[in-house]
Every structure is written in C-alpha cells, then in structure tokens.
PDB file of C-alpha atoms in Angstrom:
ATOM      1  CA  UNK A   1     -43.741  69.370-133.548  1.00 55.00           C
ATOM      2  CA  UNK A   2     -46.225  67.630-131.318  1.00 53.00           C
ATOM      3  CA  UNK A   3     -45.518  63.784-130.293  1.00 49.00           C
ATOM      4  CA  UNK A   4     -47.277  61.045-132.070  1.00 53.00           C
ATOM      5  CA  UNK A   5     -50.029  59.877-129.319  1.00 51.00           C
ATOM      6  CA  UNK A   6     -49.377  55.865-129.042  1.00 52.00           C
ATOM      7  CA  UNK A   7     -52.375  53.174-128.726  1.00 53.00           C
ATOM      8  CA  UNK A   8     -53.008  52.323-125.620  1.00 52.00           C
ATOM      9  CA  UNK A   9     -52.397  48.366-125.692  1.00 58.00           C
ATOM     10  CA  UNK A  10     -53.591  46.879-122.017  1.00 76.00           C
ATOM     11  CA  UNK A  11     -57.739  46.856-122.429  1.00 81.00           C
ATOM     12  CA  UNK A  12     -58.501  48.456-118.941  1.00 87.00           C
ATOM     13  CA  UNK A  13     -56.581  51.416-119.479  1.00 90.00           C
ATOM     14  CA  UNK A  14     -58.233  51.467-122.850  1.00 92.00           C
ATOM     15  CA  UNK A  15     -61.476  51.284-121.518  1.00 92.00           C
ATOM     16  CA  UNK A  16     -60.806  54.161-118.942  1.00 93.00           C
ATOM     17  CA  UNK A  17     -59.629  56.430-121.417  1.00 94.00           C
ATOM     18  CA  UNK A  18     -62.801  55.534-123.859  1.00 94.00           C
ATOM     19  CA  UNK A  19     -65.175  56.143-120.650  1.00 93.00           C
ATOM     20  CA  UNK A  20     -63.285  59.253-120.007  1.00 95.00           C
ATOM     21  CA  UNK A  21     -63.690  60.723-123.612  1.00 95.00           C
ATOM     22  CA  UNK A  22     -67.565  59.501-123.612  1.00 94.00           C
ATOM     23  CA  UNK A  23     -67.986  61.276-120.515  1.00 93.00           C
ATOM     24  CA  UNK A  24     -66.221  64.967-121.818  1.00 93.00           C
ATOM     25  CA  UNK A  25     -68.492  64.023-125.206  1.00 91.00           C
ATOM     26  CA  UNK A  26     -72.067  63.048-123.767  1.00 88.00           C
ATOM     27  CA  UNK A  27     -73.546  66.223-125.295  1.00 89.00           C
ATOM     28  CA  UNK A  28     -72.884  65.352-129.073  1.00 92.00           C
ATOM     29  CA  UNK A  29     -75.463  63.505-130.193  1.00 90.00           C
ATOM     30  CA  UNK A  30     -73.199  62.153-132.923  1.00 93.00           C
ATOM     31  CA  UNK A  31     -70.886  60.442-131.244  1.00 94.00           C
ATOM     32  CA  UNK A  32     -69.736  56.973-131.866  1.00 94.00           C
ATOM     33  CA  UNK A  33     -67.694  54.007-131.414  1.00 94.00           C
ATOM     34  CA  UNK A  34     -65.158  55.719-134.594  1.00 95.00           C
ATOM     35  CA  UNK A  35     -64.697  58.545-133.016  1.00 95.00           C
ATOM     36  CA  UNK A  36     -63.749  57.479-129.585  1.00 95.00           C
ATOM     37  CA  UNK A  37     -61.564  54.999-131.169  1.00 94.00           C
ATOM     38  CA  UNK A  38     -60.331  57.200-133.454  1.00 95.00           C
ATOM     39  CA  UNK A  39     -59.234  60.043-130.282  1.00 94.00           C
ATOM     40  CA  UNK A  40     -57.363  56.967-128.871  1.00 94.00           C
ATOM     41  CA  UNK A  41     -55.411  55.458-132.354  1.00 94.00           C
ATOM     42  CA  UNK A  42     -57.531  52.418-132.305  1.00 95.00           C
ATOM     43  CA  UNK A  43     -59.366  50.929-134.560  1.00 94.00           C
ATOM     44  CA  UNK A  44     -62.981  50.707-133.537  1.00 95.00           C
ATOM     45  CA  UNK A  45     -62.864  46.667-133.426  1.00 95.00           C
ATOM     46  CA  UNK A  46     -60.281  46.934-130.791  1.00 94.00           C
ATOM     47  CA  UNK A  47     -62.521  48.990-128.651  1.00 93.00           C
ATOM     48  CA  UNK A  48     -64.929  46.889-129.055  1.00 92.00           C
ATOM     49  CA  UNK A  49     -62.926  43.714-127.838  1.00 92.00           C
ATOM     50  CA  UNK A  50     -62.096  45.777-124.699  1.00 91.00           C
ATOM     51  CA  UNK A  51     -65.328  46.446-123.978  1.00 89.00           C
ATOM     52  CA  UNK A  52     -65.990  42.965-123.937  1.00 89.00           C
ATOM     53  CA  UNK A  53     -63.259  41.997-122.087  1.00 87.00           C
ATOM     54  CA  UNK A  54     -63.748  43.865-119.255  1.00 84.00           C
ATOM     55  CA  UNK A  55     -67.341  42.842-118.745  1.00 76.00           C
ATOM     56  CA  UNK A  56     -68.510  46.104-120.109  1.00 77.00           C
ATOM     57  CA  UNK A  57     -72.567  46.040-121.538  1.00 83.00           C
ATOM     58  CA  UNK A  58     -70.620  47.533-124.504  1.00 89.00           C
ATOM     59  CA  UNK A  59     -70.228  51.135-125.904  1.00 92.00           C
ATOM     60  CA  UNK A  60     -73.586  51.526-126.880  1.00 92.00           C
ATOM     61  CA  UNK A  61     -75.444  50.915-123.198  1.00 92.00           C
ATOM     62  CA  UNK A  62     -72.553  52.518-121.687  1.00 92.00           C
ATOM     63  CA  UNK A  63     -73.001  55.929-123.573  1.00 94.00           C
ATOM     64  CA  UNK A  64     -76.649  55.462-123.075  1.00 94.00           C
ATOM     65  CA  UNK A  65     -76.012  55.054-119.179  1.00 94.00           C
ATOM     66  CA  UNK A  66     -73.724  58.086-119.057  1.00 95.00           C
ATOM     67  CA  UNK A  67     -76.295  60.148-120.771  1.00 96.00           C
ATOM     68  CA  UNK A  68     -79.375  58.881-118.881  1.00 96.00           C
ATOM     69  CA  UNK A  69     -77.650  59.270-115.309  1.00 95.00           C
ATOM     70  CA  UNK A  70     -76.573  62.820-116.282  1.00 95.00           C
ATOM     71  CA  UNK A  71     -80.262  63.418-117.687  1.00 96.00           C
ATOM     72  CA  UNK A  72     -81.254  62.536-113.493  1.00 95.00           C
ATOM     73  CA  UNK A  73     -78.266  64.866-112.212  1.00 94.00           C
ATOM     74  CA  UNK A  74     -80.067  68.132-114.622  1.00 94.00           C
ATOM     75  CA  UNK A  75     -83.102  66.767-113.635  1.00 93.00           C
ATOM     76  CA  UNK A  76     -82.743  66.639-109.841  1.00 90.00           C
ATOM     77  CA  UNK A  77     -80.922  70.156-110.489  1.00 91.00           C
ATOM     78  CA  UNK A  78     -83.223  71.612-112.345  1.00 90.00           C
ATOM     79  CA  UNK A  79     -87.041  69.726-112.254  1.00 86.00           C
ATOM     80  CA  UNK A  80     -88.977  72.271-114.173  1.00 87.00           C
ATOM     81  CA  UNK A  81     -86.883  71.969-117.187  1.00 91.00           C
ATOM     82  CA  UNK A  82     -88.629  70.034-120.125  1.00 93.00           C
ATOM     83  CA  UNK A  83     -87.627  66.457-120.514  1.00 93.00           C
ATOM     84  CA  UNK A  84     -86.996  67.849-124.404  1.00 95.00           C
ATOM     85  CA  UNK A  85     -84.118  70.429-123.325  1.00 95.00           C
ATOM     86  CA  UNK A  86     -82.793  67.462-121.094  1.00 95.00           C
ATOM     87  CA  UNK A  87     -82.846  65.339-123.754  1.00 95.00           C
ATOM     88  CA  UNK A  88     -81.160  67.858-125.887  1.00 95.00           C
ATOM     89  CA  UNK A  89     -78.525  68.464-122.958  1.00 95.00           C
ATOM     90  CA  UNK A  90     -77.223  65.005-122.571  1.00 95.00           C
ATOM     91  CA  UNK A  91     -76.863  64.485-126.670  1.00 94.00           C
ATOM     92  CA  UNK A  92     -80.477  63.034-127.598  1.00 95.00           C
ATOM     93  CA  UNK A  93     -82.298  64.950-130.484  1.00 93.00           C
ATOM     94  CA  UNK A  94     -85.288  62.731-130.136  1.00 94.00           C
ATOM     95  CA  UNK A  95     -87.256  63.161-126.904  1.00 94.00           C
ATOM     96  CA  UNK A  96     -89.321  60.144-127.373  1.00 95.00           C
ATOM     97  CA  UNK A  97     -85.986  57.780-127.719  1.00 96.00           C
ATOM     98  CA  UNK A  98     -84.468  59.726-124.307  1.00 96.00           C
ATOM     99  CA  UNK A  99     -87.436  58.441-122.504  1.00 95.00           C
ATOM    100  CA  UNK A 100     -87.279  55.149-123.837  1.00 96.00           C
ATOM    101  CA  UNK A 101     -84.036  54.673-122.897  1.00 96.00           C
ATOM    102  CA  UNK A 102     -84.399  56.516-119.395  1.00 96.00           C
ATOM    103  CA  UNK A 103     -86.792  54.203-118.447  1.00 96.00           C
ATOM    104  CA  UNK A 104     -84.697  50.979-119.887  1.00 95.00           C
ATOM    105  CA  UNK A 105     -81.434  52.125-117.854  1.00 94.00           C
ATOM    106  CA  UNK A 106     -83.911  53.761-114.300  1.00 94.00           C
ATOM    107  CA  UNK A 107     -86.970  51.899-114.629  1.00 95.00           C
ATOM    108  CA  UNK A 108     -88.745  54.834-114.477  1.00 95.00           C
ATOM    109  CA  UNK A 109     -89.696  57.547-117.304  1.00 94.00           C
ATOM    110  CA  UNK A 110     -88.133  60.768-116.354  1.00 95.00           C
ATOM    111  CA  UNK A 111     -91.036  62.453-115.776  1.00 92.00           C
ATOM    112  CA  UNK A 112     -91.909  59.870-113.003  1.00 93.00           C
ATOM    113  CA  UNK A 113     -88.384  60.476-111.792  1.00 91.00           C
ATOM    114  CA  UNK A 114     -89.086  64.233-111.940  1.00 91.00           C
ATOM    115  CA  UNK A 115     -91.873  63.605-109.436  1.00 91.00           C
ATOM    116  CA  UNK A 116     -90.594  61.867-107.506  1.00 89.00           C
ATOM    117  CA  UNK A 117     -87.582  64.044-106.390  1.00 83.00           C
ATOM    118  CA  UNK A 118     -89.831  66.702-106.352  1.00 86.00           C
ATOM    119  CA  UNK A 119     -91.870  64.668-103.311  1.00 88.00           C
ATOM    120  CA  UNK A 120     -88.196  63.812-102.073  1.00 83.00           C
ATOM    121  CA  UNK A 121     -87.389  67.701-102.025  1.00 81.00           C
ATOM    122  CA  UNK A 122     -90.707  68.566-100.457  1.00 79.00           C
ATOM    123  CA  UNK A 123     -90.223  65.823 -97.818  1.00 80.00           C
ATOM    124  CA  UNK A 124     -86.750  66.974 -97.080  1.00 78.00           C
ATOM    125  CA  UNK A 125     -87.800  70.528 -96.696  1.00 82.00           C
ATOM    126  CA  UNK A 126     -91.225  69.366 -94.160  1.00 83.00           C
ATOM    127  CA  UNK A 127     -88.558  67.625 -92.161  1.00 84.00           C
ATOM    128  CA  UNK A 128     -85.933  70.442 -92.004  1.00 86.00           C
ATOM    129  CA  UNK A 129     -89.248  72.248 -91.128  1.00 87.00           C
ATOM    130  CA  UNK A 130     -90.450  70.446 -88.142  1.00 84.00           C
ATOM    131  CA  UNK A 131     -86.724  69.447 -87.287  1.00 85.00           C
ATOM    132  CA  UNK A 132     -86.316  73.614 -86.733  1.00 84.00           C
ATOM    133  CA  UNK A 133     -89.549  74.147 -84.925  1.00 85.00           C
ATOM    134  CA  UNK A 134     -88.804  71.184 -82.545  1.00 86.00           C
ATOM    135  CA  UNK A 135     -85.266  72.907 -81.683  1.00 86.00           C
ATOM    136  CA  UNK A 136     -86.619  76.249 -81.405  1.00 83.00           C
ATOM    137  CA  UNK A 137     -89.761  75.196 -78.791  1.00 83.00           C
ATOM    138  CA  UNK A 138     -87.239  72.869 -76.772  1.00 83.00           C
ATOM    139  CA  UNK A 139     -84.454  76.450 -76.747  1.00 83.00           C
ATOM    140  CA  UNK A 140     -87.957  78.203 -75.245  1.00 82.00           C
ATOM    141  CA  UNK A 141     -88.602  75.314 -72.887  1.00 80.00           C
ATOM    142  CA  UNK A 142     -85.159  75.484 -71.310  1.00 71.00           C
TER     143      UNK A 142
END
C-alpha cells in the first residue's frame, strides 16, 4: 500500500511544486487550477492564496507564460513550423487566442518573433561566415 501524499503547508514550496506540475502539463490544453491543486491535496483556494502570496501574476498568467515562452523555444527550434501546430504543442486549441496571448506576454506576435530569429540566425551565420574567411586569409598571409 502506497503512502498517503500530505499537503504541502509552507506557500513557496507549494508554489514550486504547482510550477513544477504546470511545467510537466503545458501540453494539455485542459488544465486548470483543480487539477494542479488536486495533484498536490489542496484545495484550489489554497493555491490560489499562495499564488498571491508570493507575488505570483496568478495561475492563469503563469500557465500562459510557461506556454508562450515554450511556444518561442519550438519556435526558435523549429521556425517553419505553423504558429497552429505551435499552438497545438504548448496546449492552445485556438490559434487566434495563442497569438493573442504571445503577443500580451512578448510584445510581439509570433510570427514577428519567427522573423526575427530567422534575421538573428541569418546574421549569426554571415558573421561565422566572414569571421572564417578573415581567419583563413590571415593563416595565408602568415
């Protein structure tokens, strides 16, 4: 017989177990304040309060942040995929809501984002570029 998990009491520790269990759940779109609560024996009012009392924007933006910087990770990884199987891949059904809330939590809508690490990528790879035929004319020089 398994032990009876106990609620955590001390609202940090709370919180870092919640952000923990967000993070492992980002790509269910159906997750909620319940069921986080409800993985840690809490009731969802007590997660709230320790949201709250660690300064938290609450579990709402948090979730959203989670999702929205992981969205820029697959993104960055990956720029030709569509911003709907991003969406999809970081627990958003509804492509037009991701990009809303991209652009709330980056500032930026993620195809902008897109392009620009695309120009970051192609910069990067210029300098590498010149960087290599600078080494190679100065190894020919000496």
């Amino acid at each position: 017989m398994e032990p009876t998990p106990t609620p955590v009491d001390d609202g940090e520790t709370l919180i870092v177990r919640a952000r923990t269990l967000m993070r492992t759940g980002l790509t269910d779109c159906e997750l909620t304040l319940s069921d986080i609560a409800g993985q840690l024996y809490v009731s969802p009012r007590q997660l709230q309060r320790a949201f709250a009392e660690v300064g938290s924007a609450g579990f709402r933006n948090e979730l959203a942040g989670m999702r929205v910087r992981e969205a820029a990770r697959l993104i960055l990884r990956n720029p030709h995929r569509s911003v709907a199987a991003v969406a999809a891949a970081v627990g958003y059904r509804h492509p037009p809501f991701f990009a809303k809330t991209f652009r709330e939590v980056l500032g930026k809508s993620p195809g902008a984002w897109r392009q620009e690490c695309l120009a970051r990528t192609h910069e990067a790879t210029r300098e590498r570029k010149a960087a290599a035929k600078r080494e190679l004319a100065e190894s020919r020089a000496a």
